[in-house]
Amino acid sequence: MKPPLFDYCSAQSVQDALQKLHETPGALILAGGQSLIPAMNFRLVSPSTLIDINRIPEFRKVEVTSDGIVVGATIRHRDLELDAAVHAANPLLRLALAHVAHVPIRNRGTTVGSLCHADAAAEMPMILLLTGGSVMAQSVSGTRTIPAEEFYKFHMTTAKASDELIVSARFPALPRGAGYGFAEFARRRGDYALAAVGAIVSCDDSGIVTDARLAACGIGSKPVRLTAAENALNGRRADKAAMAEAALATADAVTAPDDTQVTQAYRRHLLAGLTRQVLAQAVSARKEAIA
Amino acid sequence: MRHKPAIAPNIPSVSADPTVEVTMTVNGQTVTRHVSPRMLLTDFIRHELGLTGTHVGCEHGVCGACTVLIDGRAARACLTFAVQADGAELRTIESEASEDGTLSELQKAFAECHGLQCGYCTPGFIMNIRAHLESGEKLDLSDEGIRDMISGNLCRCTGYKNIVAAVRKSAQHFNRK
């Protein structure tokens, strides 16, 4: 229950961190450490070097513009959750962040760190996918933007190369007038979700759904879009019948096998129920936005 | 062939790990120590400073027994390396009671509401609640709100009912009704 030996380096600038990452085999980035340090305490991970990026001022920034929110690499979950401008731009973030572990963990854990850790049951990777967000990866040889749908490969596996550092993440703003919802089920408060669902529903003036976006986590090896459910809603009025049909259409999205907590059948049932909940939330949120 | 273990003649009492210097303020006092980068803040507080009120429960962030305040915010000392706290301001459970041993209002509320039995988890609860009371954020003092506030701290004795009462009582002293 004590971490193995490692070299420690407190990076003073972005370039310093990238250079160190480039030249040190087996090095890992230390941001909030709320997933990395427990893994080290269990000796599941033994980095040769920890490159601490907490003293780099560029990473301690949240930028909110009319089209999105750009979150720096060391912004804590809790800072993002309490940020009024972030909430105004996209209220889904606060809704989901309230389900990420507990306040003392959110006080140190970083949102970008959680995105990179890529636990298949984690909320924020799902929100990145749901909102159509992306991450900015930087290495000594340059910078690239990776959209969420390309970033997530498998449980705890992303498209990030070992010499890349995710310097920021971008969450698009909620589309004007869109309804939104988020719901999750976990056995204990703050646990990883057995399943969680998020929704963004845009409609035209006559109430016909023009763009339904649904995503879920905890149900497979990575966060997924619920495309069959989206298709069941698009082009239709978001009434009870359409929502029920969408909820039923989620069943095939569950690929997680029976595990020590629940069966696959249980997760399918749960996912359908959560989908109905978030769609109801989204419809009432849209009505409020119009009123 | 197995040999009977023999008592070693001389085991070094100091770790052979390379060390770095850290300086931080702990309960108002500035301390400087040389520590291994892998030393957890829990071990730093307990073994380097001798402040054994911060308890070690699970060492992976689940139980909350090691919760301390780092720059005013509640955090798991077991999920923080001591080197990360270089330059920080720390508060531990030892900052609660005054010099003469008079309990803080928060501690009194726990005692009066019978919010503890064995007391192992209590320092973590107190520090977490302290952070919430001093945060300036609007507190939800319904049962549900308080249970959410303390959801990151596990108690295996009390069943939480009395802890919820203690939080509500102490919040009154902070005019946070």
PDB file of C-alpha atoms in Angstrom, chain A residues 1-6 8 30-34 37-38 40-43 50 52 54-55 76 78-79 82 102-105 107-108 189, chain B residues 17-18 36-38 40 43 58-61 67 70 73-76 78-81 83-86 128 132 137 144 147-148 151-152:
ATOM      1  CA  MET A   1       0.000   0.000   0.000  1.00  0.00           C
ATOM      2  CA  LYS A   2       2.998   2.290  -0.451  1.00  0.00           C
ATOM      3  CA  PRO A   3       4.069   3.508  -3.883  1.00  0.00           C
ATOM      4  CA  PRO A   4       7.256   2.158  -5.507  1.00  0.00           C
ATOM      5  CA  LEU A   5      10.348   4.330  -6.042  1.00  0.00           C
ATOM      6  CA  PHE A   6      10.248   6.945  -8.793  1.00  0.00           C
ATOM      7  CA  TYR A   8      10.175  13.265  -9.275  1.00  0.00           C
ATOM      8  CA  LEU A  30       1.144  13.845 -12.401  1.00  0.00           C
ATOM      9  CA  ALA A  31      -1.818  16.241 -12.347  1.00  0.00           C
ATOM     10  CA  GLY A  32      -4.414  15.672  -9.595  1.00  0.00           C
ATOM     11  CA  GLY A  33      -3.186  12.159  -8.883  1.00  0.00           C
ATOM     12  CA  GLN A  34      -6.565  10.932  -7.661  1.00  0.00           C
ATOM     13  CA  ILE A  37      -1.675   7.653  -6.811  1.00  0.00           C
ATOM     14  CA  PRO A  38      -4.097   4.904  -5.693  1.00  0.00           C
ATOM     15  CA  MET A  40       0.702   3.434  -7.474  1.00  0.00           C
ATOM     16  CA  ASN A  41      -0.215   2.652  -3.861  1.00  0.00           C
ATOM     17  CA  PHE A  42      -1.508  -0.704  -5.112  1.00  0.00           C
ATOM     18  CA  ARG A  43       1.638  -1.026  -7.258  1.00  0.00           C
ATOM     19  CA  LEU A  50       6.551  11.501 -12.321  1.00  0.00           C
ATOM     20  CA  ASP A  52       4.404  17.097 -11.917  1.00  0.00           C
ATOM     21  CA  ASN A  54       0.876  21.516 -11.181  1.00  0.00           C
ATOM     22  CA  ARG A  55       3.257  24.474 -11.146  1.00  0.00           C
ATOM     23  CA  ARG A  76      -9.736  20.677 -10.694  1.00  0.00           C
ATOM     24  CA  ARG A  78     -14.418  21.226  -8.287  1.00  0.00           C
ATOM     25  CA  ASP A  79     -13.303  24.502  -9.910  1.00  0.00           C
ATOM     26  CA  LEU A  82     -18.456  25.851  -9.312  1.00  0.00           C
ATOM     27  CA  HIS A 102     -16.723  13.178  -3.616  1.00  0.00           C
ATOM     28  CA  VAL A 103     -15.853  16.814  -2.972  1.00  0.00           C
ATOM     29  CA  PRO A 104     -12.424  16.093  -1.382  1.00  0.00           C
ATOM     30  CA  ILE A 105     -11.507  14.034  -4.477  1.00  0.00           C
ATOM     31  CA  ASN A 107     -10.875  19.317  -4.976  1.00  0.00           C
ATOM     32  CA  ARG A 108      -7.674  17.717  -6.302  1.00  0.00           C
ATOM     33  CA  ARG A 189     -22.648   7.804  -3.602  1.00  0.00           C
TER      34      ARG A 189
ATOM     35  CA  ASP B  17      15.585   6.675  -0.821  1.00  0.00           C
ATOM     36  CA  PRO B  18      16.956   9.874  -2.382  1.00  0.00           C
ATOM     37  CA  SER B  36      11.495  10.766  -0.452  1.00  0.00           C
ATOM     38  CA  PRO B  37       9.298  11.804  -3.398  1.00  0.00           C
ATOM     39  CA  ARG B  38       7.227   8.671  -2.812  1.00  0.00           C
ATOM     40  CA  LEU B  40       2.618  10.097   1.043  1.00  0.00           C
ATOM     41  CA  ASP B  43       3.108   9.380   6.321  1.00  0.00           C
ATOM     42  CA  CYS B  58      -7.558   2.480   3.158  1.00  0.00           C
ATOM     43  CA  GLU B  59      -4.683   4.298   1.438  1.00  0.00           C
ATOM     44  CA  HIS B  60      -6.576   4.506  -1.819  1.00  0.00           C
ATOM     45  CA  GLY B  61      -8.924   7.400  -1.309  1.00  0.00           C
ATOM     46  CA  THR B  67      -8.710  14.009   5.069  1.00  0.00           C
ATOM     47  CA  ILE B  70      -4.572  21.723   1.798  1.00  0.00           C
ATOM     48  CA  ARG B  73      -9.668  22.667   0.756  1.00  0.00           C
ATOM     49  CA  ALA B  74     -10.396  19.164   1.997  1.00  0.00           C
ATOM     50  CA  ALA B  75      -8.177  16.562   0.368  1.00  0.00           C
ATOM     51  CA  ARG B  76      -7.036  12.986   0.845  1.00  0.00           C
ATOM     52  CA  CYS B  78      -3.106   9.424   1.162  1.00  0.00           C
ATOM     53  CA  LEU B  79      -3.584  10.541  -2.459  1.00  0.00           C
ATOM     54  CA  THR B  80      -1.049  13.355  -2.252  1.00  0.00           C
ATOM     55  CA  PHE B  81       2.729  13.094  -2.166  1.00  0.00           C
ATOM     56  CA  VAL B  83       6.492  16.891  -2.297  1.00  0.00           C
ATOM     57  CA  GLN B  84       3.265  18.143  -3.886  1.00  0.00           C
ATOM     58  CA  ALA B  85       2.463  20.040  -0.708  1.00  0.00           C
ATOM     59  CA  ASP B  86       5.733  22.006  -0.919  1.00  0.00           C
ATOM     60  CA  ASN B 128     -14.069  17.597   5.627  1.00  0.00           C
ATOM     61  CA  HIS B 132     -17.491  22.924   3.916  1.00  0.00           C
ATOM     62  CA  GLU B 137     -20.568  28.062  -0.472  1.00  0.00           C
ATOM     63  CA  GLU B 144     -29.925  14.513   1.950  1.00  0.00           C
ATOM     64  CA  ARG B 147     -25.327  12.998   3.622  1.00  0.00           C
ATOM     65  CA  ASP B 148     -23.964  14.165   0.294  1.00  0.00           C
ATOM     66  CA  SER B 151     -20.488  10.825   1.486  1.00  0.00           C
ATOM     67  CA  GLY B 152     -16.712  10.679   1.049  1.00  0.00           C
TER      68      GLY B 152
END
